[in-house]
Structure formats: C-alpha cells, structure tokens
C-alpha cells in the first residue's frame, strides 16, 4: 500500500485557465479512519500528515522527495488533453 500519492491536479470546472495544473502535488495517504467526535460531532482523525500537501515543479522532483524520505509513492499520470481545432465559422454551419 502506498504511503503517498503524486499527481498533477486537473483544471477546475468553473475556470477556463490551466495555471494551477502545471505543478505536481504530493499528498499523504490516510493512515487512520475519520471518526465523529463524541462531544461536538465534527469529523476528524489523529493523522496530522493527511493535512499536508506539498507542491513540486516536476514529477521527478516529487519522486526524489518521496525517495529521500523513504515514502512508497503512487504516481497518477494526467490524462492528455484532446484539442480539436475549429474555426469561428464552424459556429454557423447548419447541421440537419
């Protein structure tokens, strides 16, 4: 079972830009279950490493960090974006 997950975040649905998708993230996998607090009812766990997200400029830098700290990391490769070129005139073509 991996200790950490390395991935490149996807573009959010409400934004058209892709600026926040250029870096790689390293997140620790949860080690304990989240349980409701008996007094307040808030959900929480005793795993503080789960709250940390590290940013890296490249996948290799994230892998080097994981290796240096003895973490078994799982790398999720991003899906390739399919760009279909179309012209402005394509908006006015009548299709029956």
CSV table of N, CA, C and O in Angstrom, one decimal:
chain,number,residue,atom,x,y,z
A,1,UNK,N,0.8,-1.2,0.0
A,1,UNK,CA,0.0,0.0,0.0
A,1,UNK,C,0.9,1.2,0.0
A,1,UNK,O,1.8,1.3,0.8
A,2,UNK,N,0.6,2.2,-0.9
A,2,UNK,CA,1.4,3.4,-0.9
A,2,UNK,C,1.3,4.3,0.3
A,2,UNK,O,0.2,4.4,0.9
A,3,UNK,N,2.4,5.0,0.6
A,3,UNK,CA,2.3,6.0,1.7
A,3,UNK,C,1.9,7.4,1.2
A,3,UNK,O,1.3,8.1,2.0
A,4,UNK,N,2.1,7.7,-0.1
A,4,UNK,CA,1.8,9.0,-0.6
A,4,UNK,C,1.3,8.8,-2.0
A,4,UNK,O,1.5,7.8,-2.7
A,5,UNK,N,0.7,9.9,-2.5
A,5,UNK,CA,0.2,9.9,-3.9
A,5,UNK,C,0.7,11.2,-4.6
A,5,UNK,O,0.7,12.3,-4.0
A,6,UNK,N,1.3,11.0,-5.8
A,6,UNK,CA,1.8,12.1,-6.5
A,6,UNK,C,0.9,12.3,-7.8
A,6,UNK,O,0.7,11.3,-8.5
A,7,UNK,N,0.4,13.5,-8.0
A,7,UNK,CA,-0.4,13.7,-9.1
A,7,UNK,C,-0.4,15.2,-9.6
A,7,UNK,O,0.1,16.0,-8.9
A,8,UNK,N,-0.9,15.4,-10.8
A,8,UNK,CA,-1.0,16.7,-11.3
A,8,UNK,C,-2.4,17.1,-11.3
A,8,UNK,O,-3.3,16.4,-11.9
A,9,UNK,N,-2.8,18.2,-10.6
A,9,UNK,CA,-4.3,18.5,-10.5
A,9,UNK,C,-4.9,18.8,-11.8
A,9,UNK,O,-4.3,19.3,-12.7
A,10,UNK,N,-6.2,18.5,-11.9
A,10,UNK,CA,-7.0,18.8,-13.1
A,10,UNK,C,-7.5,20.2,-13.0
A,10,UNK,O,-7.6,20.8,-12.0
A,11,UNK,N,-7.9,20.7,-14.2
A,11,UNK,CA,-8.5,22.0,-14.3
A,11,UNK,C,-9.8,22.0,-13.6
A,11,UNK,O,-10.6,21.1,-13.8
A,12,UNK,N,-10.2,23.1,-12.9
A,12,UNK,CA,-11.5,23.1,-12.3
A,12,UNK,C,-12.5,23.4,-13.3
A,12,UNK,O,-12.3,24.0,-14.3
A,13,UNK,N,-13.8,22.9,-13.0
A,13,UNK,CA,-14.8,23.1,-14.0
A,13,UNK,C,-15.3,24.5,-14.2
A,13,UNK,O,-15.9,24.9,-15.2
A,14,UNK,N,-15.1,25.4,-13.2
A,14,UNK,CA,-15.6,26.7,-13.2
A,14,UNK,C,-14.6,27.7,-13.8
A,14,UNK,O,-14.9,28.9,-13.9
A,15,UNK,N,-13.4,27.3,-14.0
A,15,UNK,CA,-12.3,28.2,-14.5
A,15,UNK,C,-11.9,27.7,-15.9
A,15,UNK,O,-11.9,26.5,-16.2
A,16,UNK,N,-11.6,28.7,-16.8
A,16,UNK,CA,-11.1,28.3,-18.1
A,16,UNK,C,-9.6,28.2,-18.2
A,16,UNK,O,-9.1,27.6,-19.1
A,17,UNK,N,-8.9,28.8,-17.3
A,17,UNK,CA,-7.4,28.8,-17.3
A,17,UNK,C,-6.9,27.5,-16.8
A,17,UNK,O,-7.5,26.7,-16.1
A,18,UNK,N,-5.6,27.2,-17.1
A,18,UNK,CA,-5.0,26.0,-16.6
A,18,UNK,C,-3.7,26.3,-15.8
A,18,UNK,O,-2.8,25.5,-15.8
A,19,UNK,N,-3.6,27.5,-15.2
A,19,UNK,CA,-2.4,27.9,-14.5
A,19,UNK,C,-2.1,27.0,-13.3
A,19,UNK,O,-1.0,26.7,-13.0
A,20,UNK,N,-3.1,26.5,-12.6
A,20,UNK,CA,-2.9,25.7,-11.4
A,20,UNK,C,-2.7,24.2,-11.7
A,20,UNK,O,-2.6,23.4,-10.8
A,21,UNK,N,-2.6,23.9,-13.0
A,21,UNK,CA,-2.4,22.5,-13.4
A,21,UNK,C,-0.9,22.2,-13.8
A,21,UNK,O,-0.6,21.1,-14.3
A,22,UNK,N,0.0,23.1,-13.6
A,22,UNK,CA,1.3,23.0,-14.1
A,22,UNK,C,2.3,22.4,-13.1
A,22,UNK,O,3.4,22.1,-13.4
A,23,UNK,N,1.9,22.3,-11.9
A,23,UNK,CA,2.8,21.7,-10.8
A,23,UNK,C,2.3,20.3,-10.4
A,23,UNK,O,1.2,19.9,-10.8
A,24,UNK,N,3.1,19.6,-9.6
A,24,UNK,CA,2.8,18.3,-9.2
A,24,UNK,C,2.6,18.4,-7.7
A,24,UNK,O,3.2,19.1,-7.0
A,25,UNK,N,1.6,17.6,-7.1
A,25,UNK,CA,1.3,17.6,-5.7
A,25,UNK,C,1.7,16.2,-5.1
A,25,UNK,O,1.5,15.2,-5.8
A,26,UNK,N,2.1,16.2,-3.9
A,26,UNK,CA,2.4,15.0,-3.1
A,26,UNK,C,1.5,15.1,-1.9
A,26,UNK,O,1.6,16.1,-1.1
A,27,UNK,N,0.6,14.1,-1.8
A,27,UNK,CA,-0.3,14.1,-0.6
A,27,UNK,C,-0.1,12.7,0.1
A,27,UNK,O,0.0,11.7,-0.6
A,28,UNK,N,-0.1,12.8,1.4
A,28,UNK,CA,0.0,11.5,2.2
A,28,UNK,C,-1.3,10.8,2.2
A,28,UNK,O,-2.4,11.4,2.2
A,29,UNK,N,-1.3,9.5,2.1
A,29,UNK,CA,-2.5,8.7,2.2
A,29,UNK,C,-2.9,8.6,3.7
A,29,UNK,O,-2.1,8.6,4.6
A,30,UNK,N,-4.2,8.5,3.9
A,30,UNK,CA,-4.7,8.4,5.3
A,30,UNK,C,-4.2,7.1,6.0
A,30,UNK,O,-4.2,6.0,5.4
A,31,UNK,N,-3.8,7.2,7.2
A,31,UNK,CA,-3.4,6.1,8.0
A,31,UNK,C,-4.4,5.6,9.0
A,31,UNK,O,-4.3,4.5,9.5
A,32,UNK,N,-5.4,6.4,9.3
A,32,UNK,CA,-6.4,6.0,10.2
A,32,UNK,C,-7.7,6.6,9.7
A,32,UNK,O,-7.8,7.5,8.9
A,33,UNK,N,-8.8,6.0,10.2
A,33,UNK,CA,-10.2,6.3,9.8
A,33,UNK,C,-10.5,7.7,10.4
A,33,UNK,O,-10.1,8.1,11.5
A,34,UNK,N,-11.4,8.4,9.7
A,34,UNK,CA,-12.0,9.6,10.2
A,34,UNK,C,-13.3,9.2,11.0
A,34,UNK,O,-14.1,8.4,10.5
A,35,UNK,N,-13.4,9.7,12.2
A,35,UNK,CA,-14.5,9.4,13.1
A,35,UNK,C,-15.1,10.6,13.7
A,35,UNK,O,-14.4,11.6,13.9
A,36,UNK,N,-16.4,10.6,13.9
A,36,UNK,CA,-17.0,11.8,14.5
A,36,UNK,C,-16.6,12.0,16.0
A,36,UNK,O,-16.5,11.0,16.7
A,37,UNK,N,-16.4,13.2,16.4
A,37,UNK,CA,-16.1,13.5,17.8
A,37,UNK,C,-17.4,13.3,18.6
A,37,UNK,O,-18.5,13.6,18.2
A,38,UNK,N,-17.3,12.6,19.8
A,38,UNK,CA,-18.4,12.3,20.6
A,38,UNK,C,-19.1,13.5,21.2
A,38,UNK,O,-20.3,13.5,21.4
A,39,UNK,N,-18.4,14.6,21.5
A,39,UNK,CA,-18.9,15.7,22.1
A,39,UNK,C,-19.6,16.7,21.1
A,39,UNK,O,-20.7,17.1,21.2
A,40,UNK,N,-18.8,17.1,20.1
A,40,UNK,CA,-19.2,18.1,19.1
A,40,UNK,C,-19.8,17.5,17.9
A,40,UNK,O,-20.8,18.0,17.3
A,41,UNK,N,-19.4,16.3,17.5
A,41,UNK,CA,-19.9,15.7,16.3
A,41,UNK,C,-19.1,16.0,15.0
A,41,UNK,O,-19.5,15.5,13.9
A,42,UNK,N,-18.0,16.8,15.1
A,42,UNK,CA,-17.2,17.0,14.0
A,42,UNK,C,-16.4,15.8,13.6
A,42,UNK,O,-16.0,15.0,14.4
A,43,UNK,N,-16.2,15.7,12.2
A,43,UNK,CA,-15.4,14.6,11.7
A,43,UNK,C,-13.9,14.9,11.8
A,43,UNK,O,-13.5,16.0,11.4
A,44,UNK,N,-13.1,13.9,12.3
A,44,UNK,CA,-11.7,14.2,12.3
A,44,UNK,C,-10.9,12.9,12.6
A,44,UNK,O,-11.5,11.8,12.8
A,45,UNK,N,-9.6,13.0,12.5
A,45,UNK,CA,-8.8,11.8,12.8
A,45,UNK,C,-7.5,12.3,13.5
A,45,UNK,O,-7.2,13.5,13.6
A,46,UNK,N,-6.7,11.3,14.0
A,46,UNK,CA,-5.5,11.7,14.7
A,46,UNK,C,-4.3,11.7,13.7
A,46,UNK,O,-3.2,11.9,14.1
A,47,UNK,N,-4.5,11.6,12.4
A,47,UNK,CA,-3.5,11.6,11.4
A,47,UNK,C,-3.3,13.0,10.9
A,47,UNK,O,-4.0,13.5,10.1
A,48,UNK,N,-2.2,13.6,11.4
A,48,UNK,CA,-1.9,15.0,11.0
A,48,UNK,C,-1.2,15.1,9.7
A,48,UNK,O,-1.2,16.2,9.1
A,49,UNK,N,-0.5,14.0,9.2
A,49,UNK,CA,0.2,14.1,7.9
A,49,UNK,C,-0.8,14.2,6.8
A,49,UNK,O,-0.5,14.7,5.7
A,50,UNK,N,-2.1,13.9,7.0
A,50,UNK,CA,-3.1,13.9,5.9
A,50,UNK,C,-3.4,15.4,5.6
A,50,UNK,O,-4.0,15.7,4.5
A,51,UNK,N,-3.1,16.3,6.5
A,51,UNK,CA,-3.4,17.7,6.2
A,51,UNK,C,-2.4,18.4,5.4
A,51,UNK,O,-2.6,19.6,5.0
A,52,UNK,N,-1.3,17.8,5.0
A,52,UNK,CA,-0.2,18.4,4.3
A,52,UNK,C,-0.2,18.1,2.8
A,52,UNK,O,-0.4,16.9,2.5
A,53,UNK,N,-0.1,19.1,2.0
A,53,UNK,CA,0.1,18.9,0.5
A,53,UNK,C,1.3,19.7,0.1
A,53,UNK,O,1.4,20.9,0.4
A,54,UNK,N,2.2,19.0,-0.5
A,54,UNK,CA,3.5,19.6,-1.0
A,54,UNK,C,3.4,19.8,-2.5
A,54,UNK,O,3.0,18.9,-3.2
A,55,UNK,N,3.9,21.0,-3.0
A,55,UNK,CA,3.9,21.3,-4.4
A,55,UNK,C,5.4,21.2,-4.9
A,55,UNK,O,6.3,21.5,-4.3
A,56,UNK,N,5.5,20.6,-6.1
A,56,UNK,CA,6.7,20.4,-6.8
A,56,UNK,C,6.6,20.9,-8.2
A,56,UNK,O,5.6,20.7,-8.9
A,57,UNK,N,7.7,21.5,-8.8
A,57,UNK,CA,7.6,21.9,-10.2
A,57,UNK,C,7.6,20.8,-11.2
A,57,UNK,O,7.0,20.9,-12.3
A,58,UNK,N,8.2,19.6,-10.9
A,58,UNK,CA,8.2,18.5,-11.8
A,58,UNK,C,7.9,17.2,-11.1
A,58,UNK,O,8.0,17.1,-9.8
A,59,UNK,N,7.5,16.2,-11.8
A,59,UNK,CA,7.2,14.9,-11.3
A,59,UNK,C,8.5,14.3,-10.7
A,59,UNK,O,8.5,13.6,-9.6
A,60,UNK,N,9.6,14.5,-11.3
A,60,UNK,CA,10.9,13.9,-10.9
A,60,UNK,C,11.3,14.5,-9.5
A,60,UNK,O,11.8,13.8,-8.7
A,61,UNK,N,11.0,15.8,-9.3
A,61,UNK,CA,11.3,16.4,-8.0
A,61,UNK,C,10.5,15.8,-6.9
A,61,UNK,O,10.9,15.6,-5.8
A,62,UNK,N,9.2,15.5,-7.2
A,62,UNK,CA,8.3,14.9,-6.2
A,62,UNK,C,8.7,13.5,-5.9
A,62,UNK,O,8.7,13.1,-4.7
A,63,UNK,N,9.1,12.7,-6.9
A,63,UNK,CA,9.6,11.4,-6.7
A,63,UNK,C,10.9,11.4,-5.9
A,63,UNK,O,11.1,10.5,-5.1
A,64,UNK,N,11.8,12.3,-6.2
A,64,UNK,CA,13.1,12.4,-5.5
A,64,UNK,C,12.8,12.7,-4.0
A,64,UNK,O,13.5,12.1,-3.1
A,65,UNK,N,11.8,13.6,-3.7
A,65,UNK,CA,11.5,13.9,-2.3
A,65,UNK,C,11.0,12.6,-1.6
A,65,UNK,O,11.3,12.3,-0.5
A,66,UNK,N,10.1,11.9,-2.3
A,66,UNK,CA,9.5,10.7,-1.7
A,66,UNK,C,10.6,9.7,-1.4
A,66,UNK,O,10.6,9.0,-0.4
A,67,UNK,N,11.5,9.5,-2.4
A,67,UNK,CA,12.6,8.5,-2.2
A,67,UNK,C,13.5,8.9,-1.1
A,67,UNK,O,13.9,8.1,-0.3
A,68,UNK,N,13.8,10.2,-1.0
A,68,UNK,CA,14.7,10.7,0.0
A,68,UNK,C,14.1,10.5,1.4
A,68,UNK,O,14.9,10.3,2.4
A,69,UNK,N,12.8,10.6,1.6
A,69,UNK,CA,12.1,10.4,2.9
A,69,UNK,C,11.6,9.0,3.1
A,69,UNK,O,10.9,8.8,4.1
A,70,UNK,N,11.9,8.1,2.2
A,70,UNK,CA,11.5,6.7,2.4
A,70,UNK,C,10.0,6.4,2.2
A,70,UNK,O,9.5,5.5,2.8
A,71,UNK,N,9.4,7.2,1.3
A,71,UNK,CA,7.9,7.0,1.1
A,71,UNK,C,7.7,6.2,-0.1
A,71,UNK,O,8.4,6.3,-1.1
A,72,UNK,N,6.8,5.3,0.0
A,72,UNK,CA,6.3,4.5,-1.2
A,72,UNK,C,5.3,5.3,-1.9
A,72,UNK,O,4.1,5.3,-1.4
A,73,UNK,N,5.6,5.9,-3.0
A,73,UNK,CA,4.7,6.8,-3.7
A,73,UNK,C,4.0,6.2,-4.9
A,73,UNK,O,4.7,5.5,-5.7
A,74,UNK,N,2.8,6.5,-5.1
A,74,UNK,CA,2.0,6.1,-6.3
A,74,UNK,C,1.8,7.3,-7.1
A,74,UNK,O,1.4,8.3,-6.7
A,75,UNK,N,2.2,7.2,-8.4
A,75,UNK,CA,2.2,8.3,-9.3
A,75,UNK,C,1.0,8.1,-10.2
A,75,UNK,O,0.8,7.1,-10.9
A,76,UNK,N,0.1,9.1,-10.2
A,76,UNK,CA,-1.1,9.2,-11.1
A,76,UNK,C,-0.7,10.1,-12.3
A,76,UNK,O,-0.6,11.3,-12.1
A,77,UNK,N,-0.6,9.5,-13.5
A,77,UNK,CA,-0.3,10.3,-14.7
A,77,UNK,C,-1.5,11.1,-15.1
A,77,UNK,O,-2.6,10.5,-15.1
A,78,UNK,N,-1.4,12.3,-15.6
A,78,UNK,CA,-2.5,13.1,-16.0
A,78,UNK,C,-3.0,12.6,-17.4
A,78,UNK,O,-2.2,12.0,-18.2
A,79,UNK,N,-4.2,12.7,-17.7
A,79,UNK,CA,-4.8,12.3,-19.0
A,79,UNK,C,-4.4,13.4,-20.0
A,79,UNK,O,-4.4,14.6,-19.6
A,80,UNK,N,-4.1,13.0,-21.2
A,80,UNK,CA,-3.8,14.0,-22.2
A,80,UNK,C,-5.0,14.8,-22.7
A,80,UNK,O,-6.1,14.2,-22.8
A,81,UNK,N,-4.9,16.0,-22.9
A,81,UNK,CA,-6.0,16.9,-23.3
A,81,UNK,C,-6.1,16.8,-24.8
A,81,UNK,O,-5.1,16.9,-25.6
A,82,UNK,N,-7.3,16.6,-25.3
A,82,UNK,CA,-7.6,16.5,-26.7
A,82,UNK,C,-8.1,17.8,-27.2
A,82,UNK,O,-9.1,18.3,-26.7
A,83,UNK,N,-7.4,18.5,-28.1
A,83,UNK,CA,-7.7,19.8,-28.6
A,83,UNK,C,-8.2,19.6,-30.1
A,83,UNK,O,-7.4,19.1,-30.9
A,84,UNK,N,-9.4,19.9,-30.3
A,84,UNK,CA,-10.0,19.8,-31.7
A,84,UNK,C,-10.0,21.2,-32.3
A,84,UNK,O,-10.9,22.0,-31.8
A,85,UNK,N,-9.2,21.5,-33.2
A,85,UNK,CA,-9.2,22.8,-33.8
A,85,UNK,C,-10.5,23.1,-34.6
A,85,UNK,O,-11.0,22.2,-35.3
A,86,UNK,N,-11.0,24.2,-34.3
A,86,UNK,CA,-12.2,24.6,-35.1
A,86,UNK,C,-12.2,26.1,-35.3
A,86,UNK,O,-11.6,26.9,-34.5
A,87,UNK,N,-12.8,26.5,-36.4
A,87,UNK,CA,-12.8,28.0,-36.7
A,87,UNK,C,-14.0,28.6,-36.2
A,87,UNK,O,-15.0,28.0,-35.9
A,88,UNK,N,-14.1,29.9,-36.2
A,88,UNK,CA,-15.2,30.7,-35.8
A,88,UNK,C,-16.4,30.4,-36.8
A,88,UNK,O,-17.6,30.4,-36.3
A,89,UNK,N,-16.1,30.1,-38.0
A,89,UNK,CA,-17.2,29.9,-39.0
A,89,UNK,C,-17.9,28.6,-38.7
A,89,UNK,O,-19.1,28.4,-39.1
A,90,UNK,N,-17.3,27.6,-38.0
A,90,UNK,CA,-18.0,26.4,-37.6
A,90,UNK,C,-19.2,26.6,-36.7
A,90,UNK,O,-20.0,25.7,-36.7
A,91,UNK,N,-19.3,27.7,-36.1
A,91,UNK,CA,-20.4,28.0,-35.2
A,91,UNK,C,-21.7,28.3,-36.0
A,91,UNK,O,-22.8,28.2,-35.5
A,92,UNK,N,-21.5,28.6,-37.3
A,92,UNK,CA,-22.7,29.0,-38.1
A,92,UNK,C,-23.0,27.9,-39.2
A,92,UNK,O,-23.9,28.1,-40.0
A,93,UNK,N,-22.4,26.8,-39.2
A,93,UNK,CA,-22.7,25.7,-40.1
A,93,UNK,C,-24.0,25.0,-39.6
A,93,UNK,O,-24.2,24.7,-38.5
A,94,UNK,N,-24.9,24.9,-40.6
A,94,UNK,CA,-26.2,24.3,-40.3
A,94,UNK,C,-26.0,22.8,-40.4
A,94,UNK,O,-25.6,22.3,-41.4
A,95,UNK,N,-26.4,22.1,-39.3
A,95,UNK,CA,-26.3,20.6,-39.4
A,95,UNK,C,-27.7,20.1,-39.2
A,95,UNK,O,-28.5,20.5,-38.3
A,96,UNK,N,-28.1,19.3,-40.1
A,96,UNK,CA,-29.5,18.7,-40.1
A,96,UNK,C,-29.5,17.3,-39.7
A,96,UNK,O,-28.7,16.5,-39.9
